[in-house]
Amino acid sequence: MVDTSRGEAPAPPVEEPRGCLFALSQPPLMIFLTVVGSLLLMAALHDLFLL
């Protein structure tokens, strides 16, 4: 059998940097943003209709 190896191990794949879409896919962040958004919405509705 012919030896086709080069003697060096192949380089590990370079991990790509993770951007905003990866961060937004995390459940704790989405829960936090939902809570903050709902509080802002309730404050805006309170200002519009009750003040």
Backbone as XML, in Angstrom:
<?xml version="1.0"?>
<chain id="A" units="angstrom">
  <residue number="1" name="MET">
    <atom name="N" x="0.847" y="-1.173" z="0.000"/>
    <atom name="CA" x="0.000" y="0.000" z="0.000"/>
    <atom name="C" x="0.898" y="1.243" z="0.000"/>
  </residue>
  <residue number="2" name="VAL">
    <atom name="N" x="0.501" y="2.246" z="-0.748"/>
    <atom name="CA" x="1.294" y="3.460" z="-0.868"/>
    <atom name="C" x="0.951" y="4.394" z="0.284"/>
  </residue>
  <residue number="3" name="ASP">
    <atom name="N" x="1.994" y="4.954" z="0.928"/>
    <atom name="CA" x="1.790" y="5.894" z="2.039"/>
    <atom name="C" x="1.541" y="7.291" z="1.464"/>
  </residue>
  <residue number="4" name="THR">
    <atom name="N" x="0.322" y="7.808" z="1.651"/>
    <atom name="CA" x="-0.030" y="9.128" z="1.104"/>
    <atom name="C" x="-0.071" y="10.201" z="2.175"/>
  </residue>
  <residue number="5" name="SER">
    <atom name="N" x="0.326" y="9.870" z="3.396"/>
    <atom name="CA" x="0.300" y="10.892" z="4.448"/>
    <atom name="C" x="1.488" y="11.825" z="4.284"/>
  </residue>
  <residue number="6" name="ARG">
    <atom name="N" x="1.364" y="13.040" z="4.769"/>
    <atom name="CA" x="2.414" y="14.043" z="4.622"/>
    <atom name="C" x="3.302" y="14.135" z="5.854"/>
  </residue>
  <residue number="7" name="GLY">
    <atom name="N" x="2.975" y="13.433" z="6.902"/>
    <atom name="CA" x="3.794" y="13.474" z="8.091"/>
    <atom name="C" x="3.319" y="14.491" z="9.111"/>
  </residue>
  <residue number="8" name="GLU">
    <atom name="N" x="2.615" y="15.540" z="8.701"/>
    <atom name="CA" x="2.099" y="16.557" z="9.615"/>
    <atom name="C" x="0.604" y="16.348" z="9.802"/>
  </residue>
  <residue number="9" name="ALA">
    <atom name="N" x="0.163" y="16.625" z="11.023"/>
    <atom name="CA" x="-1.273" y="16.545" z="11.283"/>
    <atom name="C" x="-1.964" y="17.736" z="10.624"/>
  </residue>
  <residue number="10" name="PRO">
    <atom name="N" x="-3.159" y="17.541" z="10.106"/>
    <atom name="CA" x="-3.858" y="18.680" z="9.497"/>
    <atom name="C" x="-4.185" y="19.734" z="10.558"/>
  </residue>
  <residue number="11" name="ALA">
    <atom name="N" x="-4.151" y="20.982" z="10.138"/>
    <atom name="CA" x="-4.434" y="22.087" z="11.058"/>
    <atom name="C" x="-5.899" y="22.034" z="11.478"/>
  </residue>
  <residue number="12" name="PRO">
    <atom name="N" x="-6.182" y="22.324" z="12.750"/>
    <atom name="CA" x="-7.580" y="22.343" z="13.185"/>
    <atom name="C" x="-8.334" y="23.474" z="12.489"/>
  </residue>
  <residue number="13" name="PRO">
    <atom name="N" x="-9.600" y="23.274" z="12.234"/>
    <atom name="CA" x="-10.364" y="24.332" z="11.552"/>
    <atom name="C" x="-10.426" y="25.587" z="12.417"/>
  </residue>
  <residue number="14" name="VAL">
    <atom name="N" x="-10.316" y="26.724" z="11.764"/>
    <atom name="CA" x="-10.354" y="28.001" z="12.469"/>
    <atom name="C" x="-11.799" y="28.315" z="12.819"/>
  </residue>
  <residue number="15" name="GLU">
    <atom name="N" x="-12.035" y="28.620" z="14.092"/>
    <atom name="CA" x="-13.402" y="28.921" z="14.522"/>
    <atom name="C" x="-13.754" y="30.341" z="14.104"/>
  </residue>
  <residue number="16" name="GLU">
    <atom name="N" x="-14.898" y="30.478" z="13.452"/>
    <atom name="CA" x="-15.324" y="31.790" z="12.988"/>
    <atom name="C" x="-15.824" y="32.624" z="14.166"/>
  </residue>
  <residue number="17" name="PRO">
    <atom name="N" x="-15.608" y="33.935" z="14.119"/>
    <atom name="CA" x="-16.131" y="34.782" z="15.195"/>
    <atom name="C" x="-17.655" y="34.778" z="15.176"/>
  </residue>
  <residue number="18" name="ARG">
    <atom name="N" x="-18.225" y="34.799" z="16.350"/>
    <atom name="CA" x="-19.685" y="34.771" z="16.441"/>
    <atom name="C" x="-20.207" y="36.197" z="16.542"/>
  </residue>
  <residue number="19" name="GLY">
    <atom name="N" x="-21.253" y="36.486" z="15.806"/>
    <atom name="CA" x="-21.766" y="37.853" z="15.752"/>
    <atom name="C" x="-23.042" y="38.038" z="16.533"/>
  </residue>
  <residue number="20" name="CYS">
    <atom name="N" x="-23.771" y="39.059" z="16.158"/>
    <atom name="CA" x="-24.979" y="39.451" z="16.879"/>
    <atom name="C" x="-26.079" y="38.395" z="16.786"/>
  </residue>
  <residue number="21" name="LEU">
    <atom name="N" x="-26.191" y="37.731" z="15.649"/>
    <atom name="CA" x="-27.267" y="36.747" z="15.516"/>
    <atom name="C" x="-27.058" y="35.581" z="16.464"/>
  </residue>
  <residue number="22" name="PHE">
    <atom name="N" x="-25.802" y="35.222" z="16.717"/>
    <atom name="CA" x="-25.550" y="34.164" z="17.698"/>
    <atom name="C" x="-25.945" y="34.636" z="19.091"/>
  </residue>
  <residue number="23" name="ALA">
    <atom name="N" x="-25.626" y="35.887" z="19.419"/>
    <atom name="CA" x="-25.964" y="36.419" z="20.745"/>
    <atom name="C" x="-27.474" y="36.483" z="20.921"/>
  </residue>
  <residue number="24" name="LEU">
    <atom name="N" x="-28.196" y="36.869" z="19.875"/>
    <atom name="CA" x="-29.655" y="36.983" z="19.997"/>
    <atom name="C" x="-30.328" y="35.626" z="20.060"/>
  </residue>
  <residue number="25" name="SER">
    <atom name="N" x="-29.624" y="34.569" z="19.673"/>
    <atom name="CA" x="-30.238" y="33.246" z="19.720"/>
    <atom name="C" x="-30.161" y="32.625" z="21.114"/>
  </residue>
  <residue number="26" name="GLN">
    <atom name="N" x="-29.521" y="33.289" z="22.048"/>
    <atom name="CA" x="-29.402" y="32.754" z="23.401"/>
    <atom name="C" x="-30.674" y="33.036" z="24.195"/>
  </residue>
  <residue number="27" name="PRO">
    <atom name="N" x="-31.288" y="32.035" z="24.807"/>
    <atom name="CA" x="-32.560" y="32.227" z="25.517"/>
    <atom name="C" x="-32.511" y="33.247" z="26.656"/>
  </residue>
  <residue number="28" name="PRO">
    <atom name="N" x="-31.488" y="33.282" z="27.520"/>
    <atom name="CA" x="-31.518" y="34.281" z="28.600"/>
    <atom name="C" x="-31.531" y="35.714" z="28.086"/>
  </residue>
  <residue number="29" name="LEU">
    <atom name="N" x="-30.799" y="35.977" z="27.019"/>
    <atom name="CA" x="-30.803" y="37.327" z="26.462"/>
    <atom name="C" x="-32.164" y="37.676" z="25.890"/>
  </residue>
  <residue number="30" name="MET">
    <atom name="N" x="-32.791" y="36.737" z="25.214"/>
    <atom name="CA" x="-34.107" y="37.017" z="24.633"/>
    <atom name="C" x="-35.146" y="37.238" z="25.722"/>
  </residue>
  <residue number="31" name="ILE">
    <atom name="N" x="-35.069" y="36.488" z="26.816"/>
    <atom name="CA" x="-35.999" y="36.694" z="27.925"/>
    <atom name="C" x="-35.790" y="38.084" z="28.522"/>
  </residue>
  <residue number="32" name="PHE">
    <atom name="N" x="-34.532" y="38.468" z="28.735"/>
    <atom name="CA" x="-34.224" y="39.791" z="29.274"/>
    <atom name="C" x="-34.757" y="40.892" z="28.357"/>
  </residue>
  <residue number="33" name="LEU">
    <atom name="N" x="-34.509" y="40.772" z="27.052"/>
    <atom name="CA" x="-34.984" y="41.793" z="26.122"/>
    <atom name="C" x="-36.504" y="41.844" z="26.062"/>
  </residue>
  <residue number="34" name="THR">
    <atom name="N" x="-37.164" y="40.708" z="26.202"/>
    <atom name="CA" x="-38.626" y="40.686" z="26.221"/>
    <atom name="C" x="-39.170" y="41.388" z="27.450"/>
  </residue>
  <residue number="35" name="VAL">
    <atom name="N" x="-38.555" y="41.139" z="28.606"/>
    <atom name="CA" x="-39.008" y="41.791" z="29.841"/>
    <atom name="C" x="-38.804" y="43.300" z="29.747"/>
  </residue>
  <residue number="36" name="VAL">
    <atom name="N" x="-37.633" y="43.727" z="29.290"/>
    <atom name="CA" x="-37.366" y="45.163" z="29.171"/>
    <atom name="C" x="-38.322" y="45.801" z="28.165"/>
  </residue>
  <residue number="37" name="GLY">
    <atom name="N" x="-38.539" y="45.142" z="27.045"/>
    <atom name="CA" x="-39.454" y="45.676" z="26.043"/>
    <atom name="C" x="-40.887" y="45.774" z="26.543"/>
  </residue>
  <residue number="38" name="SER">
    <atom name="N" x="-41.327" y="44.764" z="27.300"/>
    <atom name="CA" x="-42.701" y="44.817" z="27.821"/>
    <atom name="C" x="-42.845" y="45.911" z="28.875"/>
  </residue>
  <residue number="39" name="LEU">
    <atom name="N" x="-41.813" y="46.130" z="29.692"/>
    <atom name="CA" x="-41.863" y="47.234" z="30.665"/>
    <atom name="C" x="-41.918" y="48.588" z="29.966"/>
  </residue>
  <residue number="40" name="LEU">
    <atom name="N" x="-41.144" y="48.744" z="28.900"/>
    <atom name="CA" x="-41.208" y="49.993" z="28.136"/>
    <atom name="C" x="-42.571" y="50.186" z="27.483"/>
  </residue>
  <residue number="41" name="LEU">
    <atom name="N" x="-43.136" y="49.104" z="26.976"/>
    <atom name="CA" x="-44.459" y="49.183" z="26.365"/>
    <atom name="C" x="-45.520" y="49.549" z="27.390"/>
  </residue>
  <residue number="42" name="MET">
    <atom name="N" x="-45.457" y="48.938" z="28.573"/>
    <atom name="CA" x="-46.441" y="49.268" z="29.621"/>
    <atom name="C" x="-46.290" y="50.716" z="30.063"/>
  </residue>
  <residue number="43" name="ALA">
    <atom name="N" x="-45.056" y="51.213" z="30.170"/>
    <atom name="CA" x="-44.848" y="52.610" z="30.555"/>
    <atom name="C" x="-45.386" y="53.557" z="29.485"/>
  </residue>
  <residue number="44" name="ALA">
    <atom name="N" x="-45.190" y="53.224" z="28.229"/>
    <atom name="CA" x="-45.682" y="54.068" z="27.149"/>
    <atom name="C" x="-47.209" y="54.087" z="27.116"/>
  </residue>
  <residue number="45" name="LEU">
    <atom name="N" x="-47.829" y="52.923" z="27.298"/>
    <atom name="CA" x="-49.296" y="52.875" z="27.309"/>
    <atom name="C" x="-49.867" y="53.606" z="28.522"/>
  </residue>
  <residue number="46" name="HIS">
    <atom name="N" x="-49.183" y="53.508" z="29.640"/>
    <atom name="CA" x="-49.617" y="54.221" z="30.837"/>
    <atom name="C" x="-49.571" y="55.734" z="30.585"/>
  </residue>
  <residue number="47" name="ASP">
    <atom name="N" x="-48.495" y="56.220" z="29.964"/>
    <atom name="CA" x="-48.379" y="57.642" z="29.666"/>
    <atom name="C" x="-49.443" y="58.085" z="28.667"/>
  </residue>
  <residue number="48" name="LEU">
    <atom name="N" x="-49.729" y="57.237" z="27.688"/>
    <atom name="CA" x="-50.683" y="57.633" z="26.656"/>
    <atom name="C" x="-52.122" y="57.681" z="27.169"/>
  </residue>
  <residue number="49" name="PHE">
    <atom name="N" x="-52.515" y="56.687" z="27.951"/>
    <atom name="CA" x="-53.925" y="56.555" z="28.263"/>
    <atom name="C" x="-54.313" y="56.974" z="29.671"/>
  </residue>
  <residue number="50" name="LEU">
    <atom name="N" x="-53.386" y="56.978" z="30.615"/>
    <atom name="CA" x="-53.767" y="57.276" z="31.988"/>
    <atom name="C" x="-53.268" y="58.619" z="32.492"/>
  </residue>
  <residue number="51" name="LEU">
    <atom name="N" x="-52.357" y="59.256" z="31.778"/>
    <atom name="CA" x="-51.887" y="60.575" z="32.238"/>
    <atom name="C" x="-52.511" y="61.685" z="31.426"/>
  </residue>
</chain>
